[in-house]
Coordinates of C-alpha atoms in Angstrom, one line a residue:
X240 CA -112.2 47.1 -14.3
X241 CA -109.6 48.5 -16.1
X242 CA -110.4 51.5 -18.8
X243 CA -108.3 51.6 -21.9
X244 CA -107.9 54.6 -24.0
X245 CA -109.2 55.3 -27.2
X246 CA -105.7 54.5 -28.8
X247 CA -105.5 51.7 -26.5
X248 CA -105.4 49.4 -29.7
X249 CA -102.9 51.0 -31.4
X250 CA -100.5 50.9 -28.2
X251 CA -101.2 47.1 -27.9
X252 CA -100.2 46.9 -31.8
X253 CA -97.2 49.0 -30.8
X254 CA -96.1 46.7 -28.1
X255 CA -96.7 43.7 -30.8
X256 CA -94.3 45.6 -33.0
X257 CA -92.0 46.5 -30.6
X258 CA -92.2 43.0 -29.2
X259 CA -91.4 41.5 -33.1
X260 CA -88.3 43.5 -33.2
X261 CA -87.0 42.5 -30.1
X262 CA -87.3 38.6 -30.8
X263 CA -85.8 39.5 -34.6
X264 CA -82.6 41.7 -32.5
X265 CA -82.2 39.0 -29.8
X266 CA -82.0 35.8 -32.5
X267 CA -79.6 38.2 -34.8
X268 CA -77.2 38.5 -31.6
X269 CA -77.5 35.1 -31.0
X270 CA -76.7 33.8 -34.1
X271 CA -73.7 36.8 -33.7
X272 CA -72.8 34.1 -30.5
X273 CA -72.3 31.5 -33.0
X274 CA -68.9 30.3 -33.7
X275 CA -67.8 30.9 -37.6
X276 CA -66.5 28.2 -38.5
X277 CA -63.4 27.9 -41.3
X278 CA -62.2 23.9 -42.5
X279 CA -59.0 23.7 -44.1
X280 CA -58.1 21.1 -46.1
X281 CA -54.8 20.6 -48.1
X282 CA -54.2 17.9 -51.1
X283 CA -51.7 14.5 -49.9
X284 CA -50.8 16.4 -46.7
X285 CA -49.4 13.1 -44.5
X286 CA -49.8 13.8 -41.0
X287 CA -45.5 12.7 -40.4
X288 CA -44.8 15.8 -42.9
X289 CA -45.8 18.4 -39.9
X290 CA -43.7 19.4 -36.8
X291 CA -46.5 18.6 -34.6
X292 CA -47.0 15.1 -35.3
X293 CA -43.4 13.9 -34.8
X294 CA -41.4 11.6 -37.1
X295 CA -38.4 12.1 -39.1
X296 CA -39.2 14.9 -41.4
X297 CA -40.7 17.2 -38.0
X298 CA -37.4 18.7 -37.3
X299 CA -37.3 20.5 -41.1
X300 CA -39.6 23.6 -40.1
X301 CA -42.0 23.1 -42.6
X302 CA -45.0 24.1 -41.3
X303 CA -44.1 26.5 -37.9
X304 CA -47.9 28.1 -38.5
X305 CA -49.7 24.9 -38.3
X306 CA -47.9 23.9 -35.4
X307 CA -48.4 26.6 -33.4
X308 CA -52.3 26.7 -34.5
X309 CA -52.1 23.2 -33.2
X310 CA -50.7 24.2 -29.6
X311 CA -53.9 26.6 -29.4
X312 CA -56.5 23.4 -29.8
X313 CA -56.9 19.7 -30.1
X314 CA -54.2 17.6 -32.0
X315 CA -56.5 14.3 -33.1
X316 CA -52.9 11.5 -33.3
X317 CA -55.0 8.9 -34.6
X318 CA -57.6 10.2 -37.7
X319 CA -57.7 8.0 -41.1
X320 CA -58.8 8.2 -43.9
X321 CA -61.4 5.9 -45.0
X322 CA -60.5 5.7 -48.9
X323 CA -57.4 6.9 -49.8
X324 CA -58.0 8.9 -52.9
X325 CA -59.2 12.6 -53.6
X326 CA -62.7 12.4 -55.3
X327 CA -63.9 9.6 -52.7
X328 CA -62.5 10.8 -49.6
X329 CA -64.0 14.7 -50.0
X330 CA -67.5 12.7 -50.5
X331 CA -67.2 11.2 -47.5
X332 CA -66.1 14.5 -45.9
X333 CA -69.3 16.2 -47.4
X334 CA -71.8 13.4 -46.8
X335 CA -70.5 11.9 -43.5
X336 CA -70.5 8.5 -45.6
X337 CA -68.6 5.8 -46.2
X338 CA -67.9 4.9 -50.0
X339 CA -70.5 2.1 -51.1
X340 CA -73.0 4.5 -49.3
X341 CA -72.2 7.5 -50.9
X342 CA -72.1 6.2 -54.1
X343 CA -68.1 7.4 -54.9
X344 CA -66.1 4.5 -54.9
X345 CA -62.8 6.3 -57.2
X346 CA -62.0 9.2 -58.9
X347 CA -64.8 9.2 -61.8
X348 CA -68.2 9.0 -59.6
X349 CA -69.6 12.0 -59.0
X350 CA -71.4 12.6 -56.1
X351 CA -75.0 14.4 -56.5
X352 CA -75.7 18.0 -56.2
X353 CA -78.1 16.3 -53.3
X354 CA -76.1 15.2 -51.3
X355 CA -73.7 18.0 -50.6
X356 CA -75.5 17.3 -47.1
X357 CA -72.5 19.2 -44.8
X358 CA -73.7 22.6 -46.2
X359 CA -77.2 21.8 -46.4
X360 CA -77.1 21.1 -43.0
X361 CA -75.1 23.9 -41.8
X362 CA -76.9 26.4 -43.9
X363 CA -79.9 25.0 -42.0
X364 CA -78.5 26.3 -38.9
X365 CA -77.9 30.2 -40.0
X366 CA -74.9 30.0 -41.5
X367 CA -73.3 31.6 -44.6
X368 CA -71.3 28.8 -46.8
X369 CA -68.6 29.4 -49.0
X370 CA -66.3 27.1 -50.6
X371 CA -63.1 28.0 -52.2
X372 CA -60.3 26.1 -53.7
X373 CA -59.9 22.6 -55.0
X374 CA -63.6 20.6 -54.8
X375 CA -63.5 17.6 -57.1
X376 CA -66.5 16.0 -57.1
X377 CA -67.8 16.6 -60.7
X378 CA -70.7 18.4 -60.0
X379 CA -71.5 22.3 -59.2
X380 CA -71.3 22.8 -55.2
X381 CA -75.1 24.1 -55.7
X382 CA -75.4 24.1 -51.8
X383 CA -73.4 26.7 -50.8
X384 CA -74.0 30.1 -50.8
X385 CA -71.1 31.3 -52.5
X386 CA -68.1 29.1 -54.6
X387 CA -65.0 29.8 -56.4
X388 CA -63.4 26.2 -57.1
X389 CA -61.0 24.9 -59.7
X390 CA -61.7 22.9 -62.4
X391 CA -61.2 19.1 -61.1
X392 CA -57.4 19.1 -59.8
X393 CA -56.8 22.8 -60.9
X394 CA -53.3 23.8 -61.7
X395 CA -50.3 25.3 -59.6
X396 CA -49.7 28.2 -62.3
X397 CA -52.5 30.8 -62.6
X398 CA -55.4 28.6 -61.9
X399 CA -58.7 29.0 -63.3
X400 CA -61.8 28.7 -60.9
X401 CA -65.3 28.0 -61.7
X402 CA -67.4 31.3 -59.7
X403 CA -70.8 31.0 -58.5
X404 CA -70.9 34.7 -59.5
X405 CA -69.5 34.7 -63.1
X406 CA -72.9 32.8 -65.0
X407 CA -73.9 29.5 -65.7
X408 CA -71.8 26.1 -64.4
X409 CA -69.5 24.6 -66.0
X410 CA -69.0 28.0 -68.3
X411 CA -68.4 30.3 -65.1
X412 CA -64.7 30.8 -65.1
X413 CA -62.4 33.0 -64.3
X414 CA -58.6 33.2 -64.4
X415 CA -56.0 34.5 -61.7
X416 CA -52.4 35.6 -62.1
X417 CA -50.1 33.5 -59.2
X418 CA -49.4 30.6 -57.3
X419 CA -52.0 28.1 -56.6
X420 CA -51.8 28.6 -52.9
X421 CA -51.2 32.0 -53.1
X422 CA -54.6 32.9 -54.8
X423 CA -56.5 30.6 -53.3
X424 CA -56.2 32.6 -49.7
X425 CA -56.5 35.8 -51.6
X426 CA -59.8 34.4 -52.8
X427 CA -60.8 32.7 -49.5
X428 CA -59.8 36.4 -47.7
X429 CA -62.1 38.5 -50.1
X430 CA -65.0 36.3 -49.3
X431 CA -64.0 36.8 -45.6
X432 CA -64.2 40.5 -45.8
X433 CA -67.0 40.9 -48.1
X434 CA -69.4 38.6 -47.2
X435 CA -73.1 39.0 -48.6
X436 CA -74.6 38.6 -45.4
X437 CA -72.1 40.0 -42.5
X438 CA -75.0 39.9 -39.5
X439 CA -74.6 35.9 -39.9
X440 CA -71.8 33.4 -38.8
X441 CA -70.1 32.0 -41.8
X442 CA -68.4 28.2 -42.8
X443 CA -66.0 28.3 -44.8
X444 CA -64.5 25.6 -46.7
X445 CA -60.7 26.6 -47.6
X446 CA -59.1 24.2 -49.6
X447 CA -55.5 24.1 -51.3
X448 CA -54.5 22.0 -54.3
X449 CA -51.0 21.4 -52.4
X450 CA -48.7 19.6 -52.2
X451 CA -50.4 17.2 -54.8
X452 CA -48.1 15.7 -57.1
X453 CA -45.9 16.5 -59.0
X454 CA -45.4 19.1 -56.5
X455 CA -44.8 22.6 -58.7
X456 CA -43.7 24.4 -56.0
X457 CA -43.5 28.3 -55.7
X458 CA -40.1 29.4 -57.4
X459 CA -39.6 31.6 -54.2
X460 CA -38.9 28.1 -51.9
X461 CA -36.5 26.6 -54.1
X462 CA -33.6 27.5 -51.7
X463 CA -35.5 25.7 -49.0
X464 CA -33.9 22.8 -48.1
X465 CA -31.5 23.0 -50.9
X466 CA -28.9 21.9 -48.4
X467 CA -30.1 20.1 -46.3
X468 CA -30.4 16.0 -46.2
X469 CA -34.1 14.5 -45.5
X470 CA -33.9 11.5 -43.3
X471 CA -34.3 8.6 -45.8
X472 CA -37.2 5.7 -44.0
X473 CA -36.1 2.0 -43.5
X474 CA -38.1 0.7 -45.9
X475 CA -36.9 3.0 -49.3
X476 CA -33.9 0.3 -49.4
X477 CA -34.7 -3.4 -47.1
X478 CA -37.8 -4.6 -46.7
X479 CA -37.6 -8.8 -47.3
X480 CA -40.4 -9.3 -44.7
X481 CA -43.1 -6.7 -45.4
X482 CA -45.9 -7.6 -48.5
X483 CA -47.4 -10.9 -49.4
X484 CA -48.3 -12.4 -52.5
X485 CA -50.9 -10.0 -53.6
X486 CA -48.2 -7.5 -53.2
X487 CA -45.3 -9.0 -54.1
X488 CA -46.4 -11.5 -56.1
X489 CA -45.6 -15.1 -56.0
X490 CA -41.8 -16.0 -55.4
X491 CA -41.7 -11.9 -56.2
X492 CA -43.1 -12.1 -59.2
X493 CA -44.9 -8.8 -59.3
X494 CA -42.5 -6.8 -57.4
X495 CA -42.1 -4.6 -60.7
X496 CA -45.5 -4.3 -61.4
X497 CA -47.3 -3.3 -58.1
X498 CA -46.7 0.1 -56.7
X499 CA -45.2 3.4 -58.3
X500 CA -42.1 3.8 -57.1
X501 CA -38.8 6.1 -55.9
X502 CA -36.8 3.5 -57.4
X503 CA -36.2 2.1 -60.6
X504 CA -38.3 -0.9 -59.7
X505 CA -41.4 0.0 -61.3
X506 CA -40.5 0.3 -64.9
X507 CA -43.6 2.6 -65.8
X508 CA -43.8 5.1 -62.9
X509 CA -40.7 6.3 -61.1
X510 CA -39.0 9.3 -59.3
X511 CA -35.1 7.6 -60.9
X512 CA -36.8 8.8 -64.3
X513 CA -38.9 12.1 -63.3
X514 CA -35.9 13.4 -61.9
X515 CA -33.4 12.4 -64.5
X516 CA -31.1 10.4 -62.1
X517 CA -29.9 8.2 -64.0
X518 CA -26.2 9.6 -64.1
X519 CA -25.5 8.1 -60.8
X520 CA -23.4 4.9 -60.4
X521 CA -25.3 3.2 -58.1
X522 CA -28.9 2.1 -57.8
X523 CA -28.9 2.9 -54.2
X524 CA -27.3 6.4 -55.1
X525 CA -30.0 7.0 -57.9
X526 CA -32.7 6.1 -55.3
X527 CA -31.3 8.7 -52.5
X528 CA -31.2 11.1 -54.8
X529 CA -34.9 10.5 -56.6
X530 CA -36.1 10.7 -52.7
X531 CA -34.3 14.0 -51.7
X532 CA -36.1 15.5 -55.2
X533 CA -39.6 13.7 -54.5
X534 CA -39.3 15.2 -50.6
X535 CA -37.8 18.5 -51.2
X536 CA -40.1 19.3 -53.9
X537 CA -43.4 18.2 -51.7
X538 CA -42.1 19.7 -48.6
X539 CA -41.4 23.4 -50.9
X540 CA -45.2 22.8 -51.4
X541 CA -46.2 22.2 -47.6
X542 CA -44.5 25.1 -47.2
X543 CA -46.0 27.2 -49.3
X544 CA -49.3 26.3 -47.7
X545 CA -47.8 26.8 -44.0
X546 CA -46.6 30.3 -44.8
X547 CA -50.5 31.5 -46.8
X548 CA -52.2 29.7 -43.2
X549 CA -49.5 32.1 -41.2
X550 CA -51.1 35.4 -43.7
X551 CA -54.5 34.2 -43.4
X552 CA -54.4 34.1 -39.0
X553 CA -52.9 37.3 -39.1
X554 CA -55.7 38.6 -41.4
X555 CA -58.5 37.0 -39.0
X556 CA -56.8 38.5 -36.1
X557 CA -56.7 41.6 -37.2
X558 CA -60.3 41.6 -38.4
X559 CA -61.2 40.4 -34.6
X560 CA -62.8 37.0 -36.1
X561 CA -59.9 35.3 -34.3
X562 CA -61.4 34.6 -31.0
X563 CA -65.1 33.5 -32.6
X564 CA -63.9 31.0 -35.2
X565 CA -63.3 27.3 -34.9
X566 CA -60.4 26.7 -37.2
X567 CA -60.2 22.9 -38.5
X568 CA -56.9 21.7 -40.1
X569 CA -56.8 18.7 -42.1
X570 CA -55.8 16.7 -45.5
X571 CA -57.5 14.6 -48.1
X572 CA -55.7 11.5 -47.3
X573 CA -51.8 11.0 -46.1
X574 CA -49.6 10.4 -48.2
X575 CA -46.6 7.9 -48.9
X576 CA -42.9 9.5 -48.4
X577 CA -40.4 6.8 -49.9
X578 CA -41.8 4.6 -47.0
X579 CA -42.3 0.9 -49.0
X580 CA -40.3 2.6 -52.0
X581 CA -44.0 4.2 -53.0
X582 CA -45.2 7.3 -53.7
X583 CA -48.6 8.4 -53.8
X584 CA -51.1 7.4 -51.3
X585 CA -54.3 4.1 -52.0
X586 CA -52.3 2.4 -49.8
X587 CA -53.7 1.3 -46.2
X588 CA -50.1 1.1 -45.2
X589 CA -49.8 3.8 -42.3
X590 CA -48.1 6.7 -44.1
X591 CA -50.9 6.9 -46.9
X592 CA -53.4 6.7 -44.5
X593 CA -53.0 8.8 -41.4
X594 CA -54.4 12.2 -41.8
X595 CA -53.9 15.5 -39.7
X596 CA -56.4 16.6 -37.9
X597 CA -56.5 19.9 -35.7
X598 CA -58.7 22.1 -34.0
X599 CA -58.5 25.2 -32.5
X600 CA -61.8 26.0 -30.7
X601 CA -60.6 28.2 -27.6
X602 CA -64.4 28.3 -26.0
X603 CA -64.7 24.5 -25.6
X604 CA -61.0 23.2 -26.2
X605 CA -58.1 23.0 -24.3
X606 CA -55.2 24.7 -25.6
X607 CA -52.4 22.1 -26.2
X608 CA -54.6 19.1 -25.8
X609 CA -53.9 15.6 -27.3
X610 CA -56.2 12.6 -27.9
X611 CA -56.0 9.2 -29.3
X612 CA -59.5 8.5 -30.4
X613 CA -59.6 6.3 -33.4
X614 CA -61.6 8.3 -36.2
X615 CA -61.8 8.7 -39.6
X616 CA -62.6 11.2 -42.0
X617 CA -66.7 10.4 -42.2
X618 CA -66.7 12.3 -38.7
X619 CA -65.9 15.5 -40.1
X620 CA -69.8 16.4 -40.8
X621 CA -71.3 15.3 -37.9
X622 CA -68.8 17.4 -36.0
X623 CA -68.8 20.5 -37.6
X624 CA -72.8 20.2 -37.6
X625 CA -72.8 19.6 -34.1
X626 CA -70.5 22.3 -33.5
X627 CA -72.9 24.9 -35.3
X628 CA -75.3 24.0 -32.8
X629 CA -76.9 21.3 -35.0
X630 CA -77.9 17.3 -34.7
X631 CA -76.1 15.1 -36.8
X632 CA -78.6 13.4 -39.3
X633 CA -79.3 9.7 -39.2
X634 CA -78.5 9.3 -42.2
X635 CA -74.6 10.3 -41.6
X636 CA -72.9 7.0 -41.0
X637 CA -69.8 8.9 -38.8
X638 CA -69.2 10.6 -35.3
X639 CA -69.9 13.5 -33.9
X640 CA -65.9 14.4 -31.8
X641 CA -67.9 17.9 -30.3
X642 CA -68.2 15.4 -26.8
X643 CA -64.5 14.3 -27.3
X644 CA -63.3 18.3 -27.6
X645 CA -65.0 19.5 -24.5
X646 CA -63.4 16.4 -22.5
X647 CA -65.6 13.7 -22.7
X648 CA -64.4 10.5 -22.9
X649 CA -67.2 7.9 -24.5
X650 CA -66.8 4.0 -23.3
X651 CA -68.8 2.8 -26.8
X652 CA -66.6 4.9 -29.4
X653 CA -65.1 2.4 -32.3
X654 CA -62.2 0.1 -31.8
X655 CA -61.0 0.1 -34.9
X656 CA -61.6 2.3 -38.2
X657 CA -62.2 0.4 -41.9
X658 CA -60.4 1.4 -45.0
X659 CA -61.2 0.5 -48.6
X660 CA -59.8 1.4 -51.6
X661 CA -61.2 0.3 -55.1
X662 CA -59.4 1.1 -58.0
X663 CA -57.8 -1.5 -58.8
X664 CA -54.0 -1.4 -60.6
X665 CA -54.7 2.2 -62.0
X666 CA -52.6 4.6 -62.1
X667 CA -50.1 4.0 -59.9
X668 CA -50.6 -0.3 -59.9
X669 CA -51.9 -0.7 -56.4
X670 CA -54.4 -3.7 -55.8
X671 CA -57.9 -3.2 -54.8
X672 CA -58.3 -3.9 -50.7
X673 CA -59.9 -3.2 -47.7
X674 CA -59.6 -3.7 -43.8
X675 CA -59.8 -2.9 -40.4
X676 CA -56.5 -0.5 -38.3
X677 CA -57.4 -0.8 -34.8
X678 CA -55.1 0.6 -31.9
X679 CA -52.2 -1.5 -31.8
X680 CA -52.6 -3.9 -35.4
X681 CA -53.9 -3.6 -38.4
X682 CA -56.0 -6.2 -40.9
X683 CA -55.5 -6.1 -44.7
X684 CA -57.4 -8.4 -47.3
X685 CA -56.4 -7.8 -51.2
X686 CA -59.2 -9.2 -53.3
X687 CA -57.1 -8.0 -56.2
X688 CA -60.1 -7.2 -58.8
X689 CA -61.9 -4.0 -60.3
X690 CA -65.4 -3.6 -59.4
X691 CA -66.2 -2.2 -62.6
X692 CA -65.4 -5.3 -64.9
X693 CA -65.5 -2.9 -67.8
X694 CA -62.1 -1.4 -66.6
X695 CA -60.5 -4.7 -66.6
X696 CA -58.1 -5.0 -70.2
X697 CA -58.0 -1.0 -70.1
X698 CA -54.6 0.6 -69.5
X699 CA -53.3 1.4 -66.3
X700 CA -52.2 5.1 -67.2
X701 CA -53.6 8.1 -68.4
X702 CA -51.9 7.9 -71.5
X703 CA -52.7 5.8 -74.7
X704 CA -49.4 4.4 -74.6
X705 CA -49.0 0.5 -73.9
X706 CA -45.2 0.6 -73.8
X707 CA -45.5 2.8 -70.6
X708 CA -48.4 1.2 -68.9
X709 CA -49.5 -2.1 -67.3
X710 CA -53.2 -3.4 -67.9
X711 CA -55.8 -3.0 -65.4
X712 CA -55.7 -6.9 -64.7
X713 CA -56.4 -9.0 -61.7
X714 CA -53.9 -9.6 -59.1
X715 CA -53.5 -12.5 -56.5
X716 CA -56.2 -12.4 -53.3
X717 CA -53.5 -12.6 -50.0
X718 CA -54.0 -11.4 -46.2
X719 CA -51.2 -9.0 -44.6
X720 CA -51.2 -8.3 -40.5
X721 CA -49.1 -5.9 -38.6
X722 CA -48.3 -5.6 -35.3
X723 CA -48.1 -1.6 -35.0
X724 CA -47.2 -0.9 -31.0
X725 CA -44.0 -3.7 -32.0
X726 CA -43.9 -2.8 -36.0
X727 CA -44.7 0.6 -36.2
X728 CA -42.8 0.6 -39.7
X729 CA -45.2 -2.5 -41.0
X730 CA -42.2 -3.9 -42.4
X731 CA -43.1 -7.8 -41.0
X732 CA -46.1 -9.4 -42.1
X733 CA -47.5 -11.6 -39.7
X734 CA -50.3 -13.3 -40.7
X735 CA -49.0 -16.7 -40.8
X736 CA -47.4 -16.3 -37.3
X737 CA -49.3 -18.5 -34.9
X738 CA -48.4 -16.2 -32.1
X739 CA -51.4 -13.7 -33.7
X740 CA -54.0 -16.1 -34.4
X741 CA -56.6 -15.3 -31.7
X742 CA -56.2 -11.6 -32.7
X743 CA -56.0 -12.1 -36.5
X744 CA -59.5 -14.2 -35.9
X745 CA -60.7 -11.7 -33.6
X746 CA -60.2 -9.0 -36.3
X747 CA -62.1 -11.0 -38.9
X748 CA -64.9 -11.4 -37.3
X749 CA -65.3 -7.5 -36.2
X750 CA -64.0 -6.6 -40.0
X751 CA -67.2 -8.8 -41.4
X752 CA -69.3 -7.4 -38.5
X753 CA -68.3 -3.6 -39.5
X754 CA -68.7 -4.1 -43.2
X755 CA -71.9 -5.0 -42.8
X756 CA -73.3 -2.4 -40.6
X757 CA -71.3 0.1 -43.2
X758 CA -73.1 -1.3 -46.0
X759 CA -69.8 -2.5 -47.3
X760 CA -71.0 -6.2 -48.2
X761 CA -70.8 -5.5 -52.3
X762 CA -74.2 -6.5 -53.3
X763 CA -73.8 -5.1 -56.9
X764 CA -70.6 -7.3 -57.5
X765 CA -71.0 -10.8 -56.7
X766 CA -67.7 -11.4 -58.4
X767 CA -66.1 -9.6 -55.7
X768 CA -68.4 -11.5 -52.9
X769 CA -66.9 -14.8 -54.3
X770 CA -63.1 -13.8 -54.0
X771 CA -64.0 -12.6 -50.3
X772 CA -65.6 -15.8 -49.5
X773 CA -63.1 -17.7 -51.1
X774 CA -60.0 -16.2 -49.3
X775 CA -61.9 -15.7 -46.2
X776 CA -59.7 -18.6 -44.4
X777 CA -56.7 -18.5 -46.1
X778 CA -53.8 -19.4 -43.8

């Protein structure tokens, strides 16, 4: 039998003690083990305005930091947006959602403080959350530990942010001296290096309200480019088989109603008129020259972006949180470049709709590795959960990538990606429509009517102003196809071409399949059910 001493006890509790603050050291180091974590996400950034993703405007040297971030980690080629405007799309960032799930169909729902479910989660797994920079979605980002956030779309000239840290929301705000991007990475920085809670791993949400139109650019870039001429795309000029009736209108009867233009063809919203082109003799001339202003100006933005990411990897590098931090690149939506004659994005023509989509993870990801995976912007949750060491939650409707970074290759992963977008002809006229964009074609029905029958008869504009607006009106219901491995421009519409029928049908059936598992079947608008079953066969 073994004899204890009198203070036997007390070394027994001491061992208990010592024991506690061994467990309490070894889960602080572990969660030290834990990646941070820092998602960077700029405003209309198309995927063809980078070097890394090719096309005709990668040779311009915009953005030389984002390319080479993008030769340390995974370039995703084939990521999309799943509604192509700001509000709706950062909802389904946040909630992993699709649109009619989340509850933000445009730019005036607000999505609830409770289901800001990407920091909730993540907070959940030891992390400390900030988000800084442009939010959007109406209501106070409650779940993160720390924000500093503009005001809806915030401004490009000393911007004003709403601080967790400076009283009650929506009064909390303070003002900064500078350029947009500028003190947005100052602001992301000082939360970098003076974080309440150091011991932990951090996410960090780092958003930029650039290059949103109408693309105030930094006075310091306005010699870049200045000489130089963009490449002009196909479709600014010649285009006669691209469109059908519900964008075109019949026998081209809508042609200067639909879509805000380069051109002078939409008589309300134009880049002719913005940028005082008129002088020119030509309408071609006056349309080159409205393009070199739209691109110059948004490329002086992208710029401006690409030189703060280039200070703020220097910064973590120096700070030796380079190594231990997942860095995730990406954009809102895409974002339409003259391609069409458009501007602005809604569109689920290719340009509008393809986003970047980077990661640098040196741990799990090979440096210069490319995939083709189809996804879309409701993976971005379940991924950076899983990547924090978490489960994505049932209740996110997108996929984790984590499996797809460390070089997995899943046989059941989606064979197409669906797109809606809902408000119909506001703001920039474009019709209400949803699909499917699968590898090689893509699937468009226009049902041509608001959701929201009270918006119907309003104006299409911001401003009061009926001379300088079309009414939010229905449009004509129409199907447009494209062959994208043979039509990578979409400028033929084949849907009447009997040579895709078996596909067309084939897409159909997988597009009513998908919408209903998506809960995308627009049960509170039966007047939207009955254009969809109506047009379901046209020819």
């Amino acid at each position: 039998m073994v004899k204890f001493k009198r203070n036997s006890v007390l070394t027994l509790k001491g061992i208990g003690v010592i024991c506690t603050l061994f467990m309490v050291q070894l889960s602080v180091a572990q969660d030290k083990k834990k990646p941070n974590i820092i998602f960077i996400m700029t405003d209309d950034h198309a995927a063809g305005a980078t070097g890394i993703y090719g096309g005709r405007l990668a040779d311009l040297g915009a953005t030389p930091n984002l390319d080479a971030l993008a030769k340390e980690g995974m370039v995703f080629e084939n990521c999309f947006v799943t509604n192509s405007i700001c509000t709706p799309s950062r909802a389904s960032i946040i909630t992993g959602q699709y649109s009619q799930t989340n509850g933000v169909l445009d730019l005036w729902n607000e999505l609830d403080a409770s289901k800001q479910y990407l920091p909730q989660e993540i907070k959940k797994l030891g992390y400390e959350t900030a988000m800084i920079g442009k939010w959007h979605l109406h209501q106070e980002p409650k779940a993160f530990d720390y924000y500093k956030v503009f005001p809806l779309q915030g401004t490009y000239f000393d911007p004003e942010f709403r601080a967790k840290d400076k009283g009650k929301w929506p009064d909390n705000t303070v003002q900064y001296k500078g350029y947009s991007s500028d003190v947005v990475t100052d602001q992301a920085l000082n939360w970098v290096h003076n974080r309440k809670n150091p011991e932990k791993p951090f996410f960090l949400m780092y958003h930029f309200k650039a290059p949103h139109d109408m693309f105030e650019f930094n006075p310091k870039y306005a010699s870049y480019l200045e000489d130089v001429k963009i490449p002009e795309p196909q479709s600014l000029y010649d285009q006669p088989h691209w469109g059908s009736e519900a964008t075109r209108g019949k026998n081209d009867s809508l042609l200067h109603v639909i879509g805000s233009s380069i051109s002078s063809r939409h008589p309300n919203r134009n880049y002719v008129d913005i940028y005082k082109t008129g002088s020119l003799p030509t309408e071609k001339e006056r349309t080159s020259a409205a393009y070199q202003e739209y691109l110059k100006r948004y490329l002086r933005c992208v710029k401006g972006v690409d030189d703060n990411l280039g200070r703020f990897f220097e910064d973590l590098k120096k700070e030796g949180l380079w190594e231990n931090t997942i860095i995730v690149y990406t954009s809102d939506q895409g974002m339409m470049l003259g391609e069409h004659d458009f501007e602005d994005k809604r569109w689920m023509y290719e340009e509008s709709i393809h986003m970047p989509f980077i990661v640098r993870y040196p741990e799990k990801i090979k440096a210069g590795s490319r995939n083709s995976y189809l996804i879309n912007n409701t993976d971005f949750a379940p991924t950076l959960i899983e990547l924090a060491g978490g489960r994505a939650p049932d209740y996110m409707q997108g996929k984790s990538l984590k499996p797809i970074m460390e070089g997995e290759r899943p046989d059941d992963w989606r064979s197409a990606t669906y797109y809606r977008y809902w408000m119909q002809m506001v703001h920039h006229d474009i019709p209400a429509h949803f699909g499917l964009r699968s590898e090689n074609y893509k699937l468009i029905f226009f049902y041509g009517r608001y959701h929201n029958l009270e918006k119907e008869g309003s104006l299409s504009m911001y401003w009061n102003d009926e001379e300088h607006s079309n009414k939010v009106e229905p449009t004509p219901a129409a199907w447009e196809f494209y062959d994208l491995k043979n039509d990578p421009g979409e400028l033929v519409n084949a849907y009447g071409n009997p040579k895709y029928q078996d596909i067309i049908q084939q897409m159909k059936a997988e597009l009513k399949s998908t919408r209903k598992e998506l809960n995308e079947e627009d049960d509170k608008y039966p007047h939207l059910q009955e254009i969809i079953v109506r047009h379901w066969n046209d020819e």
